[in-house]
Amino acid sequence: MKVLIVGGGAREHAITDAFYRSVHNPKIYAISSNVNPGILRICRDTGGELIRGRILDPIFVANTAEKLGVDFVFIGPEEPLFHGVPDGLERRGIPVIGLNSKASEIEKSKAFMRGLMWKYKIPGRLRFKAFKSIEDALAYIEEYAESVAIKPARQAGGKGVKVIADIQAYLRKVKEEIKKKHIERIYSKIIARYEDIDDKILIEEKMEGPEYTVQCLTDGETVLAFPPVQDNKHAFEMEMGPETGGMGSISGKGMLPFLTTEEYEESIRIIESVVKALRREVNQDFRGVISGQMMLTMVWGPTIIEFYSRFGDPEATNVLPLLETDMVDLCESILSKKLHKVKLRFKEKATVVKAIAPRGYPNRRDLAKGHPLIVDEEKIEKLGGRIFYGSVDLVNSKMLTGGSRALEIYAEGESIEEANEIAKKCVSCVRTGDGWGLFYRSDIGSPFSLRRMIELSELVRSVYTYRKTHGILGKSIDWIPGRGKIVYES
Ligand code: GLY
């Protein structure tokens, strides 16, 4: 059996590792623009190969898969999906795990995703407006003085999301200026790069609450969920600094400490409804991974912030090492639309993943790039941790940083706190050869940060359950003088 994995980050290293554990002993091949030392090692060990190449090029990927004679392809990152790599493989009759370009609109276009949720009246939807022109977005902001989240309407690697609270009337003009500046920044610096989408700016109601990700496999009919994971997006301790792709993540023994089983199950029901609606809209078969990036909000309880048409990174690194179900069997069930017959099995452990990034990331990737990286893997193993390599490239047998998160440290334990202690010890085993600084977040998985999240979730839960018992879940209420109470349906 031969399997081809597309992508070269830590998520793809975790996916490759899951295939490596399969009893079917597949030969593992990978296509990636960088040479990830972890993936390379596994490929070689199984008699496969890592091919440096253009992962966004459907013809190149299909030619490579055909030449290698692989049984199926697994696509890790989102951009190959948006570029139609699964469509190209399917046209040649090569089975593929990865949502096709139409279905992956659920991640690519935030306006499509929000529109779909409204059309099918799926719970956990937020009020939003999408704009094709900067002029319309700026004009709207002058009229609409509210707390909002302003985002690029296309998935742009998590860049450009800004949440602006606007509650003090006397600050209205100041807040308006901040919102306008951010819209201009998205338009000129982020969305200008993408020509494959009409909607440019998305403005939606601001929400607050603990976030979590529910990653699921789907064969287009059945949705099978992994345990929930919480990612931490900000670069620095205690949610400070710019947004990144994710600096680290936690999963509990079975459940996250701030989430109830009912909330997790409701989150899965939302994802199931979206998959059903998506199938009706795209009118095509699709198979792959779909993940809800969720928030517990006062308005809805479980609420969709975004969808991923893939595993999250670093979230994949928390759950894939725990997966006991055979990865090859799992993929075959997806491909033959028999996912309803599968029950996922996991090792019962809490996990902590910590990303390590070179100074400069995320805003000055040019500075963060090109530094030699030295990792004492033996010591990490002795300490009980594991390494999943990310944005690094093996050049002349030397490992160089690629400008993003260089690697992820994985640790498991009986509790998140225990896993956190192991992960923190492992961090000292990673350094640069030229003295360039590296950073990570020690707070992720710490007792202090867990306590904060539990307190926040308790507050949010008390409000949304009150709203639920009063029949106003998902509704907005306003008072207009002379007209009384107006209830807007969400
Ligand atoms: N962890 C965020 C992402 O995968 O986009």
Short mmCIF file of C-alpha atoms and ligand atoms in Angstrom, two decimals:
data_model
loop_
_atom_site.label_atom_id
_atom_site.label_comp_id
_atom_site.label_asym_id
_atom_site.label_seq_id
_atom_site.Cartn_x
_atom_site.Cartn_y
_atom_site.Cartn_z
CA MET A 1 0.00 0.00 0.00
CA LYS A 2 1.20 3.53 -0.84
CA VAL A 3 -0.05 6.80 0.64
CA LEU A 4 0.85 10.33 -0.47
CA ILE A 5 0.63 13.24 1.97
CA VAL A 6 0.54 16.82 0.70
CA GLY A 7 2.05 19.52 2.93
CA GLY A 8 5.14 19.98 5.07
CA GLY A 9 4.17 21.50 8.43
CA ALA A 10 3.77 20.13 11.94
CA ARG A 11 0.16 19.12 11.20
CA GLU A 12 1.38 17.06 8.24
CA HIS A 13 4.15 15.56 10.40
CA ALA A 14 1.41 14.45 12.86
CA ILE A 15 -0.70 13.04 9.98
CA THR A 16 2.34 11.19 8.58
CA ASP A 17 3.07 9.80 12.04
CA ALA A 18 -0.52 8.48 12.32
CA PHE A 19 -0.05 6.59 9.01
CA TYR A 20 3.34 5.32 10.25
CA ARG A 21 1.56 3.55 13.13
CA SER A 22 -0.83 1.71 10.78
CA VAL A 23 -0.75 -2.09 10.86
CA HIS A 24 -0.92 -2.00 7.04
CA ASN A 25 2.68 -0.65 6.93
CA PRO A 26 2.05 1.72 4.03
CA LYS A 27 4.93 3.16 2.05
CA ILE A 28 4.60 6.85 2.84
CA TYR A 29 5.31 9.56 0.27
CA ALA A 30 5.02 13.32 0.73
CA ILE A 31 5.02 16.41 -1.45
CA SER A 32 6.05 19.61 0.22
CA SER A 33 7.72 22.91 -0.64
CA ASN A 34 10.15 22.41 2.28
CA VAL A 35 11.98 19.33 3.48
CA ASN A 36 10.49 18.63 6.90
CA PRO A 37 13.02 16.41 8.73
CA GLY A 38 10.31 14.52 10.65
CA ILE A 39 8.30 13.69 7.54
CA LEU A 40 11.47 12.86 5.60
CA ARG A 41 12.57 10.36 8.25
CA ILE A 42 9.20 8.56 8.24
CA CYS A 43 9.04 8.47 4.42
CA ARG A 44 12.53 6.95 4.20
CA ASP A 45 11.82 4.50 7.00
CA THR A 46 8.81 3.10 5.17
CA GLY A 47 10.62 2.91 1.81
CA GLY A 48 8.81 6.00 0.54
CA GLU A 49 10.12 9.39 -0.45
CA LEU A 50 9.67 13.13 0.21
CA ILE A 51 9.40 15.11 -3.01
CA ARG A 52 10.06 18.84 -2.91
CA GLY A 53 7.42 20.42 -5.12
CA ARG A 54 4.51 22.74 -5.80
CA ILE A 55 1.69 21.69 -3.50
CA LEU A 56 -0.74 24.22 -4.99
CA ASP A 57 -0.38 22.87 -8.53
CA PRO A 58 -3.14 20.29 -9.24
CA ILE A 59 -1.33 18.93 -12.31
CA PHE A 60 1.99 18.47 -10.53
CA VAL A 61 0.33 16.70 -7.58
CA ALA A 62 -1.80 14.46 -9.84
CA ASN A 63 1.22 13.60 -12.05
CA THR A 64 3.30 12.72 -8.99
CA ALA A 65 0.51 10.59 -7.48
CA GLU A 66 0.05 8.79 -10.79
CA LYS A 67 3.77 8.19 -11.26
CA LEU A 68 4.12 6.79 -7.74
CA GLY A 69 0.99 4.67 -8.13
CA VAL A 70 -0.36 5.63 -4.70
CA ASP A 71 -3.58 4.14 -3.33
CA PHE A 72 -4.79 7.52 -2.09
CA VAL A 73 -3.71 11.06 -1.26
CA PHE A 74 -4.21 12.93 2.04
CA ILE A 75 -4.08 16.73 1.82
CA GLY A 76 -3.02 18.61 4.98
CA PRO A 77 -3.23 22.39 4.43
CA GLU A 78 -6.12 24.49 3.10
CA GLU A 79 -4.53 26.27 0.14
CA PRO A 80 -4.16 23.10 -2.04
CA LEU A 81 -7.90 22.53 -1.43
CA PHE A 82 -8.74 26.08 -2.50
CA HIS A 83 -6.54 25.61 -5.60
CA GLY A 84 -8.45 22.49 -6.70
CA VAL A 85 -5.79 19.84 -6.00
CA PRO A 86 -8.46 17.28 -4.88
CA ASP A 87 -10.51 18.05 -8.01
CA GLY A 88 -7.46 17.37 -10.20
CA LEU A 89 -6.81 14.05 -8.47
CA GLU A 90 -10.45 12.98 -8.71
CA ARG A 91 -10.49 13.77 -12.43
CA ARG A 92 -7.68 11.19 -12.82
CA GLY A 93 -9.52 8.66 -10.65
CA ILE A 94 -7.06 8.96 -7.75
CA PRO A 95 -8.86 8.71 -4.37
CA VAL A 96 -8.28 11.73 -2.15
CA ILE A 97 -8.99 12.79 1.42
CA GLY A 98 -9.43 16.56 1.19
CA LEU A 99 -12.50 18.67 0.50
CA ASN A 100 -12.82 19.64 -3.18
CA SER A 101 -12.60 23.29 -4.19
CA LYS A 102 -16.38 23.86 -4.02
CA ALA A 103 -16.80 22.29 -0.58
CA SER A 104 -13.68 24.02 0.81
CA GLU A 105 -15.45 27.36 0.22
CA ILE A 106 -16.76 26.69 3.72
CA GLU A 107 -13.31 27.81 4.91
CA LYS A 108 -12.11 29.97 2.04
CA SER A 109 -15.10 32.32 1.96
CA LYS A 110 -16.31 33.52 5.31
CA ALA A 111 -19.29 35.21 3.61
CA PHE A 112 -20.29 31.90 1.98
CA MET A 113 -20.03 30.14 5.34
CA ARG A 114 -22.10 32.76 7.20
CA GLY A 115 -24.64 32.91 4.34
CA LEU A 116 -25.03 29.13 4.41
CA MET A 117 -25.65 29.11 8.15
CA TRP A 118 -28.33 31.79 7.78
CA LYS A 119 -29.97 30.15 4.77
CA TYR A 120 -30.37 26.87 6.63
CA LYS A 121 -31.02 28.55 10.00
CA ILE A 122 -28.25 26.62 11.72
CA PRO A 123 -27.72 27.51 15.40
CA GLY A 124 -24.48 29.25 16.34
CA ARG A 125 -24.66 31.76 13.48
CA LEU A 126 -23.62 35.39 13.83
CA ARG A 127 -24.97 38.53 12.20
CA PHE A 128 -22.61 39.71 9.48
CA LYS A 129 -22.14 41.89 6.43
CA ALA A 130 -19.78 41.18 3.55
CA PHE A 131 -18.36 43.90 1.29
CA LYS A 132 -16.95 43.72 -2.19
CA SER A 133 -15.61 47.29 -2.12
CA ILE A 134 -13.69 49.24 0.48
CA GLU A 135 -15.97 52.25 -0.04
CA ASP A 136 -19.06 50.28 1.00
CA ALA A 137 -17.29 48.86 4.05
CA LEU A 138 -16.13 52.32 5.17
CA ALA A 139 -19.60 53.83 4.62
CA TYR A 140 -21.16 51.03 6.68
CA ILE A 141 -18.79 51.64 9.57
CA GLU A 142 -19.80 55.32 9.68
CA GLU A 143 -23.43 54.28 10.16
CA TYR A 144 -22.97 51.29 12.39
CA ALA A 145 -21.47 52.17 15.77
CA GLU A 146 -21.29 48.76 17.41
CA SER A 147 -18.72 46.32 18.74
CA VAL A 148 -17.56 44.30 15.76
CA ALA A 149 -15.04 41.81 14.46
CA ILE A 150 -13.50 42.99 11.17
CA LYS A 151 -11.88 40.29 9.03
CA PRO A 152 -10.68 39.59 5.52
CA ALA A 153 -13.62 37.78 3.88
CA ARG A 154 -11.18 35.12 2.63
CA GLN A 155 -9.15 32.72 4.74
CA ALA A 156 -5.77 34.44 4.84
CA GLY A 157 -3.80 32.23 7.22
CA GLY A 158 -5.54 33.75 10.25
CA LYS A 159 -4.20 37.21 9.44
CA GLY A 160 -6.10 40.48 9.77
CA VAL A 161 -8.80 39.64 12.32
CA LYS A 162 -9.48 42.54 14.67
CA VAL A 163 -12.13 42.69 17.35
CA ILE A 164 -13.12 46.24 18.32
CA ALA A 165 -15.32 46.96 21.33
CA ASP A 166 -17.39 50.11 20.81
CA ILE A 167 -19.59 50.77 23.80
CA GLN A 168 -18.78 54.27 25.08
CA ALA A 169 -20.78 56.82 23.04
CA TYR A 170 -18.16 59.54 23.68
CA LEU A 171 -15.48 57.41 21.98
CA ARG A 172 -17.56 56.75 18.88
CA LYS A 173 -15.43 58.86 16.50
CA VAL A 174 -12.16 57.39 17.80
CA LYS A 175 -13.47 53.84 17.39
CA GLU A 176 -14.74 54.66 13.91
CA GLU A 177 -11.24 55.78 12.92
CA ILE A 178 -9.72 52.57 14.30
CA LYS A 179 -12.24 50.47 12.37
CA LYS A 180 -11.63 52.42 9.15
CA LYS A 181 -7.85 52.10 9.46
CA HIS A 182 -8.21 48.37 9.94
CA ILE A 183 -10.48 48.01 6.90
CA GLU A 184 -7.91 49.92 4.83
CA ARG A 185 -5.14 47.66 6.14
CA ILE A 186 -7.02 44.47 5.26
CA TYR A 187 -7.84 45.84 1.83
CA SER A 188 -4.36 47.02 0.87
CA LYS A 189 -2.10 44.59 2.77
CA ILE A 190 -3.98 41.30 3.06
CA ILE A 191 -6.86 40.76 0.67
CA ALA A 192 -5.14 42.49 -2.28
CA ARG A 193 -3.04 39.34 -2.64
CA TYR A 194 -6.04 37.18 -3.49
CA GLU A 195 -7.82 37.39 -6.82
CA ASP A 196 -9.96 34.31 -6.29
CA ILE A 197 -12.73 35.90 -4.22
CA ASP A 198 -15.32 38.67 -4.76
CA ASP A 199 -16.08 39.53 -1.15
CA LYS A 200 -13.19 41.39 0.43
CA ILE A 201 -14.20 42.49 3.94
CA LEU A 202 -16.39 40.81 6.51
CA ILE A 203 -17.85 42.66 9.49
CA GLU A 204 -19.66 40.61 12.10
CA GLU A 205 -20.97 41.03 15.60
CA LYS A 206 -18.32 40.83 18.29
CA MET A 207 -18.45 37.84 20.59
CA GLU A 208 -16.55 36.98 23.72
CA GLY A 209 -15.96 33.63 25.36
CA PRO A 210 -13.62 30.66 25.50
CA GLU A 211 -12.68 29.23 22.10
CA TYR A 212 -12.22 25.60 21.11
CA THR A 213 -11.88 23.53 17.96
CA VAL A 214 -13.88 20.43 17.05
CA GLN A 215 -12.07 18.55 14.28
CA CYS A 216 -14.14 16.04 12.33
CA LEU A 217 -13.74 13.53 9.53
CA THR A 218 -16.48 13.36 6.95
CA ASP A 219 -17.37 11.22 3.96
CA GLY A 220 -19.94 13.83 2.98
CA GLU A 221 -22.67 12.08 4.98
CA THR A 222 -21.31 11.04 8.37
CA VAL A 223 -19.38 13.35 10.67
CA LEU A 224 -16.96 11.77 13.14
CA ALA A 225 -15.53 14.08 15.79
CA PHE A 226 -12.17 14.08 17.53
CA PRO A 227 -11.97 15.23 21.17
CA PRO A 228 -12.15 19.05 21.47
CA VAL A 229 -8.92 21.06 21.54
CA GLN A 230 -8.23 24.64 22.53
CA ASP A 231 -5.77 26.64 20.44
CA ASN A 232 -4.16 29.91 21.59
CA LYS A 233 -3.68 32.37 18.78
CA HIS A 234 -1.79 35.30 20.29
CA ALA A 235 1.98 35.42 20.04
CA PHE A 236 2.77 36.25 23.66
CA GLU A 237 1.80 35.18 27.19
CA MET A 238 -1.75 35.80 28.41
CA GLU A 239 -3.19 36.50 24.94
CA MET A 240 -0.95 39.49 24.24
CA GLY A 241 0.67 40.40 20.94
CA PRO A 242 -0.34 39.82 17.33
CA GLU A 243 -2.44 36.88 16.14
CA THR A 244 -0.51 33.88 14.87
CA GLY A 245 -1.52 30.58 13.29
CA GLY A 246 -1.63 29.22 16.87
CA MET A 247 1.07 29.13 19.55
CA GLY A 248 -0.10 26.06 21.38
CA SER A 249 -3.09 24.01 22.33
CA ILE A 250 -4.55 21.77 25.00
CA SER A 251 -6.90 18.83 25.16
CA GLY A 252 -8.33 17.27 28.32
CA LYS A 253 -8.70 13.66 29.31
CA GLY A 254 -11.89 13.18 27.31
CA MET A 255 -13.19 16.75 27.60
CA LEU A 256 -11.75 20.26 27.89
CA PRO A 257 -12.03 21.51 31.49
CA PHE A 258 -14.19 24.49 30.51
CA LEU A 259 -16.57 22.65 28.20
CA THR A 260 -19.50 20.39 29.11
CA THR A 261 -20.29 17.18 27.22
CA GLU A 262 -23.62 18.76 26.17
CA GLU A 263 -21.79 21.76 24.68
CA TYR A 264 -19.41 19.47 22.81
CA GLU A 265 -22.32 17.41 21.47
CA GLU A 266 -24.20 20.55 20.43
CA SER A 267 -21.03 21.69 18.60
CA ILE A 268 -20.97 18.41 16.67
CA ARG A 269 -24.67 18.79 15.80
CA ILE A 270 -23.91 22.23 14.36
CA ILE A 271 -21.09 20.80 12.23
CA GLU A 272 -23.37 17.96 11.06
CA SER A 273 -26.01 20.50 10.00
CA VAL A 274 -23.40 22.47 8.08
CA VAL A 275 -22.13 19.35 6.28
CA LYS A 276 -25.72 18.50 5.30
CA ALA A 277 -26.37 22.05 4.07
CA LEU A 278 -23.02 22.11 2.22
CA ARG A 279 -23.87 18.89 0.41
CA ARG A 280 -27.14 20.40 -0.80
CA GLU A 281 -25.45 23.62 -1.88
CA VAL A 282 -22.45 22.19 -3.74
CA ASN A 283 -24.40 19.23 -5.07
CA GLN A 284 -21.20 17.16 -5.21
CA ASP A 285 -19.58 14.40 -3.22
CA PHE A 286 -16.80 15.48 -0.87
CA ARG A 287 -14.65 13.78 1.71
CA GLY A 288 -12.01 14.95 4.11
CA VAL A 289 -11.71 16.92 7.32
CA ILE A 290 -14.02 19.69 8.49
CA SER A 291 -13.39 21.51 11.75
CA GLY A 292 -15.50 23.99 13.64
CA GLN A 293 -13.50 26.74 15.25
CA MET A 294 -15.99 27.54 17.96
CA MET A 295 -16.65 29.88 20.86
CA LEU A 296 -18.94 29.54 23.82
CA THR A 297 -20.96 32.77 23.63
CA MET A 298 -23.69 34.39 25.67
CA VAL A 299 -25.88 34.67 22.57
CA TRP A 300 -25.88 31.03 21.48
CA GLY A 301 -23.71 28.88 23.72
CA PRO A 302 -21.69 26.94 21.08
CA THR A 303 -21.12 29.38 18.20
CA ILE A 304 -19.19 29.13 14.94
CA ILE A 305 -16.33 31.58 14.54
CA GLU A 306 -14.85 29.92 11.44
CA PHE A 307 -14.74 26.61 9.66
CA TYR A 308 -11.57 24.81 8.61
CA SER A 309 -11.70 22.40 5.67
CA ARG A 310 -8.78 20.51 7.30
CA PHE A 311 -7.27 19.71 10.67
CA GLY A 312 -6.16 22.73 12.69
CA ASP A 313 -2.49 23.38 13.29
CA PRO A 314 -1.46 22.93 16.13
CA GLU A 315 -4.79 21.26 17.09
CA ALA A 316 -4.02 18.17 14.95
CA THR A 317 -0.88 17.59 17.01
CA ASN A 318 -2.93 17.18 20.20
CA VAL A 319 -5.27 14.48 18.97
CA LEU A 320 -3.55 12.51 16.20
CA PRO A 321 -0.89 11.00 18.55
CA LEU A 322 -3.78 9.74 20.74
CA LEU A 323 -5.65 8.10 17.86
CA GLU A 324 -5.86 4.33 18.31
CA THR A 325 -8.08 3.64 15.30
CA ASP A 326 -5.91 2.62 12.35
CA MET A 327 -5.38 5.66 10.09
CA VAL A 328 -5.40 3.62 6.87
CA ASP A 329 -8.66 1.86 7.85
CA LEU A 330 -10.12 5.23 8.73
CA CYS A 331 -9.21 6.73 5.34
CA GLU A 332 -10.60 3.69 3.54
CA SER A 333 -13.89 4.10 5.41
CA ILE A 334 -14.03 7.74 4.33
CA LEU A 335 -13.28 6.84 0.70
CA SER A 336 -15.89 4.06 0.59
CA LYS A 337 -18.49 6.21 2.43
CA LYS A 338 -18.61 3.78 5.33
CA LEU A 339 -17.67 6.21 8.07
CA HIS A 340 -20.99 5.49 9.83
CA LYS A 341 -19.57 2.04 10.69
CA VAL A 342 -16.49 3.45 12.45
CA LYS A 343 -16.05 4.35 16.10
CA LEU A 344 -12.99 6.46 16.82
CA ARG A 345 -10.79 5.23 19.66
CA PHE A 346 -8.29 7.39 21.53
CA LYS A 347 -5.73 6.91 24.26
CA GLU A 348 -7.21 8.57 27.39
CA LYS A 349 -4.67 11.29 28.09
CA ALA A 350 -4.60 15.05 28.48
CA THR A 351 -2.22 16.80 26.06
CA VAL A 352 -0.35 20.07 25.70
CA VAL A 353 1.29 21.28 22.49
CA LYS A 354 3.66 24.24 22.49
CA ALA A 355 4.80 25.86 19.28
CA ILE A 356 8.32 27.33 19.21
CA ALA A 357 8.88 30.20 16.80
CA PRO A 358 11.89 32.35 15.90
CA ARG A 359 11.77 36.01 16.98
CA GLY A 360 10.18 38.07 14.23
CA TYR A 361 7.25 35.71 13.72
CA PRO A 362 4.48 36.53 12.83
CA ASN A 363 4.99 40.10 11.60
CA ARG A 364 8.60 39.94 10.34
CA ARG A 365 8.91 36.47 8.87
CA ASP A 366 11.83 37.71 6.78
CA LEU A 367 13.81 38.16 10.02
CA ALA A 368 12.58 34.88 11.49
CA LYS A 369 13.76 32.90 8.45
CA GLY A 370 17.07 31.17 7.75
CA HIS A 371 18.40 30.47 11.26
CA PRO A 372 20.03 27.10 11.99
CA LEU A 373 17.94 25.09 14.42
CA ILE A 374 19.39 22.61 16.89
CA VAL A 375 17.09 20.12 18.62
CA ASP A 376 18.14 17.58 21.25
CA GLU A 377 15.55 14.96 20.31
CA GLU A 378 17.04 12.31 22.58
CA LYS A 379 16.67 14.50 25.66
CA ILE A 380 13.10 15.45 24.69
CA GLU A 381 12.24 11.78 24.46
CA LYS A 382 13.83 11.14 27.88
CA LEU A 383 11.72 13.94 29.34
CA GLY A 384 8.61 12.27 27.95
CA GLY A 385 7.86 14.72 25.14
CA ARG A 386 7.79 14.47 21.36
CA ILE A 387 8.68 16.78 18.48
CA PHE A 388 6.61 17.56 15.42
CA TYR A 389 8.62 19.65 12.96
CA GLY A 390 6.91 22.59 11.27
CA SER A 391 8.30 25.53 9.34
CA VAL A 392 11.87 24.26 8.86
CA ASP A 393 13.79 23.20 5.80
CA LEU A 394 16.61 20.72 5.55
CA VAL A 395 19.25 22.31 3.34
CA ASN A 396 22.59 20.49 2.89
CA SER A 397 21.76 18.41 5.99
CA LYS A 398 21.30 21.60 8.03
CA MET A 399 17.95 22.48 9.53
CA LEU A 400 16.97 26.12 8.85
CA THR A 401 13.96 28.03 10.17
CA GLY A 402 11.34 28.91 7.57
CA GLY A 403 9.97 32.08 9.22
CA SER A 404 6.88 30.59 10.87
CA ARG A 405 6.39 28.20 13.82
CA ALA A 406 9.49 26.01 13.60
CA LEU A 407 8.24 23.05 15.59
CA GLU A 408 5.68 21.86 18.07
CA ILE A 409 6.44 20.08 21.32
CA TYR A 410 3.86 17.49 22.31
CA ALA A 411 3.39 16.12 25.81
CA GLU A 412 0.70 13.96 27.37
CA GLY A 413 -0.25 13.22 30.97
CA GLU A 414 -3.01 12.36 33.38
CA SER A 415 -3.89 16.07 33.50
CA ILE A 416 -3.26 19.15 31.37
CA GLU A 417 -1.09 20.55 34.17
CA GLU A 418 1.10 17.42 34.15
CA ALA A 419 1.48 17.53 30.35
CA ASN A 420 2.32 21.24 30.59
CA GLU A 421 5.18 20.59 33.01
CA ILE A 422 6.70 18.03 30.61
CA ALA A 423 6.28 20.30 27.57
CA LYS A 424 7.91 23.24 29.39
CA LYS A 425 10.99 21.15 30.28
CA CYS A 426 11.36 20.07 26.64
CA VAL A 427 11.49 23.68 25.41
CA SER A 428 15.07 24.08 26.69
CA CYS A 429 16.16 21.31 24.26
CA VAL A 430 15.58 23.59 21.26
CA ARG A 431 17.92 26.42 20.28
CA THR A 432 19.29 28.23 17.27
CA GLY A 433 22.86 27.74 16.10
CA ASP A 434 23.42 31.48 15.55
CA GLY A 435 21.97 32.72 18.85
CA TRP A 436 18.79 34.08 17.24
CA GLY A 437 15.98 34.17 19.82
CA LEU A 438 13.15 31.68 19.95
CA PHE A 439 9.90 32.14 21.84
CA TYR A 440 6.99 30.04 23.07
CA ARG A 441 4.09 30.46 25.48
CA SER A 442 4.62 29.03 28.93
CA ASP A 443 1.08 29.99 30.03
CA ILE A 444 -0.72 27.57 27.69
CA GLY A 445 -1.92 24.70 29.90
CA SER A 446 -0.90 26.43 33.15
CA PRO A 447 -3.21 26.25 36.20
CA PHE A 448 -3.67 30.04 36.03
CA SER A 449 -4.81 30.04 32.42
CA LEU A 450 -7.10 27.02 32.96
CA ARG A 451 -8.72 28.75 35.94
CA ARG A 452 -9.32 31.90 33.88
CA MET A 453 -10.97 29.90 31.11
CA ILE A 454 -13.18 27.98 33.53
CA GLU A 455 -14.30 31.25 35.18
CA LEU A 456 -15.08 32.81 31.79
CA SER A 457 -17.02 29.76 30.63
CA GLU A 458 -19.08 29.75 33.85
CA LEU A 459 -20.07 33.37 33.27
CA VAL A 460 -20.95 32.76 29.61
CA ARG A 461 -22.83 29.55 30.46
CA SER A 462 -24.96 31.27 33.10
CA VAL A 463 -26.07 33.89 30.55
CA TYR A 464 -26.76 31.59 27.61
CA THR A 465 -28.68 29.08 29.72
CA TYR A 466 -30.79 31.97 31.07
CA ARG A 467 -31.47 33.05 27.49
CA LYS A 468 -32.29 29.47 26.53
CA THR A 469 -34.84 29.06 29.31
CA HIS A 470 -36.42 32.39 28.28
CA GLY A 471 -36.69 31.34 24.63
CA ILE A 472 -34.33 34.02 23.32
CA LEU A 473 -31.27 31.97 22.42
CA GLY A 474 -29.67 33.49 19.32
CA LYS A 475 -31.97 36.52 19.36
CA SER A 476 -31.03 40.17 19.73
CA ILE A 477 -33.28 42.52 21.65
CA ASP A 478 -33.56 46.27 21.19
CA TRP A 479 -35.81 48.91 22.72
CA ILE A 480 -37.15 51.57 20.42
CA PRO A 481 -38.90 54.51 22.15
CA GLY A 482 -42.58 54.51 21.32
CA ARG A 483 -42.43 51.06 19.73
CA GLY A 484 -41.33 48.91 22.60
CA LYS A 485 -39.23 45.78 22.58
CA ILE A 486 -38.04 44.48 19.22
CA VAL A 487 -36.66 40.96 19.01
CA TYR A 488 -34.41 40.32 16.04
CA GLU A 489 -34.05 36.75 15.08
CA SER A 490 -30.54 35.55 14.62
N1 GLY B 1 -4.94 26.80 14.66
C1 GLY B 1 -5.51 27.63 13.68
C2 GLY B 1 -5.55 27.08 12.31
O1 GLY B 1 -5.28 25.91 12.12
O2 GLY B 1 -5.86 27.81 11.40
#
